Short mmCIF file of C-alpha atoms in Angstrom, two decimals:
data_model
loop_
_atom_site.label_atom_id
_atom_site.label_comp_id
_atom_site.label_asym_id
_atom_site.label_seq_id
_atom_site.Cartn_x
_atom_site.Cartn_y
_atom_site.Cartn_z
CA MET A 1 0.00 0.00 0.00
CA ILE A 2 2.83 2.40 0.85
CA ARG A 3 4.41 1.94 -2.57
CA ASP A 4 1.07 2.62 -4.26
CA ILE A 5 1.06 6.33 -3.28
CA THR A 6 1.96 8.27 -6.43
CA ILE A 7 1.22 11.82 -5.24
CA GLY A 8 4.45 13.82 -5.09
CA GLN A 9 6.36 11.40 -7.30
CA TYR A 10 7.86 12.47 -10.63
CA TYR A 11 8.07 10.12 -13.62
CA PRO A 12 11.02 11.20 -15.81
CA VAL A 13 10.32 10.77 -19.52
CA ASP A 14 10.35 13.05 -22.56
CA SER A 15 6.77 13.78 -23.61
CA PRO A 16 4.67 16.71 -24.87
CA ILE A 17 3.06 17.02 -21.42
CA HIS A 18 6.42 17.07 -19.63
CA ARG A 19 7.61 19.88 -21.93
CA LEU A 20 4.66 22.15 -21.13
CA ASP A 21 5.17 25.14 -18.86
CA PRO A 22 4.17 24.27 -15.25
CA ARG A 23 1.74 27.22 -15.26
CA THR A 24 -0.01 25.65 -18.24
CA LYS A 25 -0.30 22.32 -16.43
CA LEU A 26 -1.61 24.01 -13.28
CA PHE A 27 -4.23 25.82 -15.34
CA GLY A 28 -5.17 22.61 -17.15
CA THR A 29 -5.54 20.69 -13.88
CA MET A 30 -7.73 23.44 -12.46
CA ILE A 31 -9.90 23.42 -15.60
CA TYR A 32 -10.23 19.63 -15.43
CA ILE A 33 -11.29 19.74 -11.77
CA ILE A 34 -13.85 22.47 -12.51
CA SER A 35 -15.22 20.45 -15.44
CA LEU A 36 -15.75 17.41 -13.18
CA PHE A 37 -17.93 19.47 -10.86
CA PHE A 38 -19.87 20.82 -13.84
CA ALA A 39 -20.44 17.30 -15.20
CA ASP A 40 -23.82 15.86 -14.22
CA ASN A 41 -24.61 13.35 -16.98
CA LEU A 42 -23.01 10.47 -18.83
CA TRP A 43 -22.09 12.55 -21.91
CA CYS A 44 -20.11 15.04 -19.81
CA TYR A 45 -18.15 12.22 -18.20
CA LEU A 46 -17.59 10.67 -21.61
CA ILE A 47 -15.91 13.91 -22.77
CA ALA A 48 -13.88 13.99 -19.53
CA THR A 49 -12.83 10.37 -20.10
CA LEU A 50 -11.70 11.05 -23.67
CA PHE A 51 -9.78 14.14 -22.55
CA LEU A 52 -8.08 12.26 -19.69
CA THR A 53 -7.21 9.35 -22.00
CA LEU A 54 -5.62 11.76 -24.50
CA VAL A 55 -3.52 13.45 -21.81
CA VAL A 56 -2.38 10.09 -20.40
CA ARG A 57 -1.31 8.93 -23.87
CA LEU A 58 0.58 12.18 -24.50
CA SER A 59 2.30 12.04 -21.09
CA LYS A 60 3.86 8.63 -21.89
CA VAL A 61 3.44 7.64 -18.23
CA PRO A 62 2.34 3.97 -17.98
CA PHE A 63 -1.37 3.77 -17.20
CA LYS A 64 -0.76 1.07 -14.58
CA PHE A 65 1.60 3.42 -12.73
CA ILE A 66 -1.03 6.18 -12.68
CA VAL A 67 -3.84 3.85 -11.56
CA LYS A 68 -1.73 2.69 -8.60
CA GLY A 69 -2.60 5.97 -6.90
CA LEU A 70 -6.26 4.91 -6.67
CA LYS A 71 -5.40 2.18 -4.16
CA ALA A 72 -4.66 4.85 -1.56
CA ILE A 73 -8.24 6.19 -1.73
CA VAL A 74 -10.15 2.88 -1.90
CA PHE A 75 -11.47 3.30 1.66
CA LEU A 76 -12.60 6.90 1.03
CA LEU A 77 -14.12 5.81 -2.27
CA LEU A 78 -16.12 3.01 -0.64
CA ILE A 79 -17.44 5.33 2.09
CA SER A 80 -18.49 8.00 -0.39
CA VAL A 81 -20.19 5.54 -2.74
CA SER A 82 -21.95 3.73 0.12
CA PHE A 83 -23.34 6.92 1.65
CA ASN A 84 -24.71 8.11 -1.68
CA LEU A 85 -26.02 4.66 -2.60
CA PHE A 86 -27.96 3.91 0.60
CA LEU A 87 -28.87 7.36 1.96
CA THR A 88 -30.32 9.04 -1.13
CA ASP A 89 -34.10 9.32 -1.31
CA GLY A 90 -35.97 8.56 -4.50
CA ARG A 91 -37.60 5.73 -6.45
CA GLU A 92 -36.82 2.53 -4.56
CA ILE A 93 -35.49 -0.37 -6.64
CA PHE A 94 -34.11 -2.68 -3.92
CA ARG A 95 -34.42 -3.07 -0.13
CA LEU A 96 -32.62 -5.29 2.37
CA GLY A 97 -33.80 -4.59 5.91
CA PHE A 98 -33.23 -0.93 6.69
CA LEU A 99 -30.94 -0.52 3.67
CA LYS A 100 -32.50 0.64 0.44
CA ILE A 101 -31.18 1.46 -3.00
CA THR A 102 -32.91 4.07 -5.11
CA ALA A 103 -32.48 4.89 -8.79
CA GLU A 104 -31.31 8.39 -7.87
CA GLY A 105 -28.87 7.00 -5.28
CA LEU A 106 -27.44 4.51 -7.78
CA SER A 107 -26.85 7.28 -10.31
CA LEU A 108 -25.37 9.65 -7.72
CA ALA A 109 -23.06 6.96 -6.29
CA PHE A 110 -21.79 6.04 -9.76
CA PHE A 111 -21.00 9.62 -10.74
CA MET A 112 -19.49 10.43 -7.32
CA GLY A 113 -17.16 7.43 -7.50
CA LEU A 114 -16.18 8.33 -11.06
CA ARG A 115 -15.56 11.95 -10.06
CA LEU A 116 -13.28 10.99 -7.16
CA MET A 117 -11.25 8.62 -9.34
CA TYR A 118 -10.88 11.22 -12.11
CA LEU A 119 -9.84 13.88 -9.56
CA VAL A 120 -7.02 11.66 -8.31
CA LEU A 121 -5.94 10.59 -11.81
CA GLY A 122 -5.97 14.15 -13.15
CA SER A 123 -3.99 15.51 -10.20
CA SER A 124 -1.53 12.60 -10.40
CA ILE A 125 -0.72 13.39 -14.03
CA MET A 126 0.31 16.93 -13.05
CA THR A 127 2.68 15.76 -10.29
CA LEU A 128 4.02 12.85 -12.36
CA THR A 129 4.95 15.15 -15.25
CA THR A 130 6.20 18.15 -13.24
CA THR A 131 9.20 18.27 -10.92
CA PRO A 132 8.71 19.85 -7.47
CA ASN A 133 10.94 22.78 -8.46
CA GLN A 134 8.94 23.43 -11.63
CA LEU A 135 5.68 23.19 -9.71
CA THR A 136 6.90 25.67 -7.11
CA ASP A 137 8.14 28.12 -9.76
CA GLY A 138 4.86 27.82 -11.62
CA LEU A 139 2.80 28.54 -8.51
CA GLU A 140 5.00 31.44 -7.47
CA LYS A 141 4.79 32.96 -10.96
CA SER A 142 1.03 32.38 -11.24
CA LEU A 143 0.35 33.97 -7.83
CA GLY A 144 2.78 36.85 -8.39
CA PHE A 145 -0.05 39.38 -8.53
CA MET A 146 -0.72 38.69 -4.82
CA ASN A 147 2.59 40.35 -3.91
CA ARG A 148 0.79 43.67 -4.34
CA LEU A 149 -1.47 42.59 -1.46
CA HIS A 150 1.64 41.86 0.64
CA VAL A 151 0.99 38.13 0.52
CA PRO A 152 4.33 36.23 0.89
CA VAL A 153 4.00 34.23 -2.33
CA HIS A 154 7.68 33.23 -2.19
CA GLU A 155 6.81 30.97 0.76
CA VAL A 156 5.46 28.41 -1.72
CA SER A 157 9.02 27.05 -1.67
CA MET A 158 7.85 25.16 1.42
CA MET A 159 5.51 23.22 -0.87
CA SER A 160 8.48 22.13 -2.97
CA ILE A 161 10.23 20.86 0.15
CA ALA A 162 7.06 19.07 1.28
CA LEU A 163 6.66 17.39 -2.12
CA ARG A 164 10.28 16.26 -2.01
CA PHE A 165 9.70 14.73 1.42
CA ILE A 166 6.71 12.60 0.31
CA PRO A 167 8.64 9.93 -1.67
CA ILE A 168 11.46 10.04 0.92
CA LEU A 169 9.05 9.38 3.80
CA ILE A 170 7.28 6.66 1.78
CA GLU A 171 10.59 4.89 1.26
CA GLU A 172 11.52 5.37 4.93
CA THR A 173 8.16 3.95 6.04
CA ASP A 174 8.64 0.93 3.80
CA LYS A 175 12.10 0.28 5.26
CA ILE A 176 10.85 0.57 8.86
CA MET A 177 7.90 -1.74 8.15
CA LYS A 178 10.17 -4.39 6.62
CA ALA A 179 12.61 -4.12 9.53
CA GLN A 180 9.83 -4.54 12.11
CA MET A 181 8.18 -7.37 10.16
CA ALA A 182 11.55 -9.18 10.18
CA ARG A 183 11.39 -8.93 13.99
CA GLY A 184 7.88 -10.43 14.12
CA ALA A 185 5.63 -7.38 13.80
CA ASP A 186 2.30 -7.98 12.03
CA PHE A 187 0.70 -5.13 10.08
CA GLU A 188 -1.65 -7.10 7.83
CA THR A 189 -3.88 -9.26 10.06
CA GLY A 190 -6.62 -8.45 12.56
CA ASN A 191 -9.55 -6.07 12.46
CA LEU A 192 -9.36 -2.34 11.72
CA MET A 193 -8.59 -1.32 15.34
CA GLN A 194 -5.90 -3.97 15.75
CA ARG A 195 -4.21 -2.94 12.52
CA ALA A 196 -4.37 0.72 13.57
CA LYS A 197 -2.73 -0.09 16.93
CA SER A 198 -0.01 -2.10 15.19
CA MET A 199 0.96 1.05 13.27
CA ILE A 200 1.81 3.01 16.45
CA PRO A 201 5.33 1.53 16.82
CA LEU A 202 5.89 2.53 13.20
CA LEU A 203 5.08 6.21 13.78
CA VAL A 204 7.74 6.90 16.44
CA PRO A 205 10.84 6.06 14.33
CA LEU A 206 9.18 7.65 11.29
CA PHE A 207 8.68 10.99 13.09
CA VAL A 208 12.21 10.84 14.51
CA SER A 209 13.60 10.28 11.01
CA ALA A 210 11.43 13.08 9.54
CA PHE A 211 12.54 15.60 12.18
CA ARG A 212 16.18 14.61 11.72
CA ARG A 213 15.95 15.10 7.95
CA ALA A 214 14.18 18.45 8.40
CA THR A 215 16.89 19.65 10.82
CA ASP A 216 19.66 18.59 8.42
CA LEU A 217 17.93 20.40 5.56
CA ALA A 218 17.50 23.59 7.60
CA MET A 219 21.17 23.58 8.60
CA ALA A 220 22.23 23.01 4.98
CA MET A 221 20.07 25.93 3.77
CA GLU A 222 21.45 28.24 6.47
CA ALA A 223 25.03 27.19 5.66
CA ARG A 224 24.42 28.23 2.05
CA CYS A 225 22.96 31.60 3.18
CA TYR A 226 19.55 30.89 1.68
CA ARG A 227 17.23 33.89 1.77
CA GLY A 228 13.87 33.88 0.01
CA GLY A 229 11.79 36.86 -0.99
CA ALA A 230 12.08 39.75 -3.41
CA GLY A 231 15.11 39.97 -5.66
CA ARG A 232 15.76 36.25 -5.77
CA THR A 233 16.43 35.03 -9.31
CA LYS A 234 15.61 31.70 -10.96
CA MET A 235 18.10 29.29 -12.46
CA LYS A 236 15.56 28.38 -15.17
CA PRO A 237 13.16 31.29 -15.83
CA LEU A 238 9.74 30.29 -17.14
CA HIS A 239 8.75 31.24 -20.68
CA TYR A 240 5.61 30.43 -22.64
CA GLU A 241 6.06 28.62 -25.95
CA LYS A 242 3.67 28.03 -28.85
CA ARG A 243 2.72 24.63 -27.42
CA ASP A 244 1.60 26.31 -24.20
CA ARG A 245 -0.71 28.69 -26.06
CA ALA A 246 -2.14 25.75 -28.00
CA ALA A 247 -2.68 23.86 -24.73
CA TYR A 248 -4.54 26.85 -23.23
CA ALA A 249 -6.85 26.86 -26.25
CA VAL A 250 -7.49 23.11 -25.90
CA PHE A 251 -8.31 23.49 -22.20
CA ILE A 252 -10.80 26.29 -22.84
CA ILE A 253 -12.46 24.37 -25.70
CA TYR A 254 -12.73 21.30 -23.48
CA LEU A 255 -14.38 23.23 -20.62
CA ALA A 256 -16.75 24.93 -23.07
CA ALA A 257 -17.71 21.52 -24.50
CA VAL A 258 -18.52 20.13 -21.02
CA ILE A 259 -20.62 23.18 -20.12
CA ALA A 260 -22.43 23.07 -23.47
CA VAL A 261 -23.24 19.36 -23.11
CA ARG A 262 -24.55 19.96 -19.58
CA ILE A 263 -26.84 22.77 -20.79
CA ILE A 264 -28.08 20.84 -23.84
CA MET A 265 -28.54 17.47 -22.12
#
C-alpha cells in the first residue's frame, strides 16, 4: 500500500506534457477539476474520459503506474459511494432490511465514484509530469499578482520541500515496516482497530527520522545563506512557448464543451 502512493512522485520521460510550462499544467488541472464538478450526466463524463485518455497517452506515463494511486483512496471511495447509494431518497429499486437502493442513489453513487477517481488521476498526471521545483516556480509565478497585497507568495518554496519529502518518507516507512516485520511485527492481520494499533510503533521512528531530515535540511540551507523573498532570481526562468498557447486553447475548448453538453442534455 505504501508503494502505491503516487502523489508527489515524478516520472522522468520526454513527452509533450512534460515539456509544457508548469503554469499551463496548473491551469489545465484546475480546468479539469472544474469540469468534473460541472459534469452531471453520462455525456459530460464521456468527454472527460476522452480528454483524460488523450492526456495520459501524451504524457507517456504507464497507465498502470497512474492507476496505482487509486489504491490509496479505496477506503474513502467506498465510504463516499456507500453513503450516496444507501442514503439518497428517490424511487426505490431494492431493499434489504433498513438498507435501500434508489435509482437516484445509484446514479449519484456512480457519478461520485467516477468523479473521485478522475480527480485523483488528473492531479496525479500533473505531479508525475512536473518536478517539485517546476511546480513551485509555476505557482510562485502564477500567484505573483498577490505580492501587491503583501501576501508572501515566495513561501510556496515550502511546498516544494514538502513534495520532495513525500517519496522520501514513503521509502523510509517501507524500510521501517520491513525491519519490524523481520522482527515479528504484524501489520496485515486483525480487524481495523488492531491494525491501527499495530501502526503506532511505526510512527515513532518515522517521526524521529522526519525531524532529523528536516533539521539537516534547515542547517544546509542556512550554511548556504539561503534567503527567500524579493530579488531572488531563478536558475531556469519560465517562458511560454507556442505549445503552451495551443494547450490553453485546448483546455478552454474542453471546458466549453462540457458546459455546453450539460446545458443541452
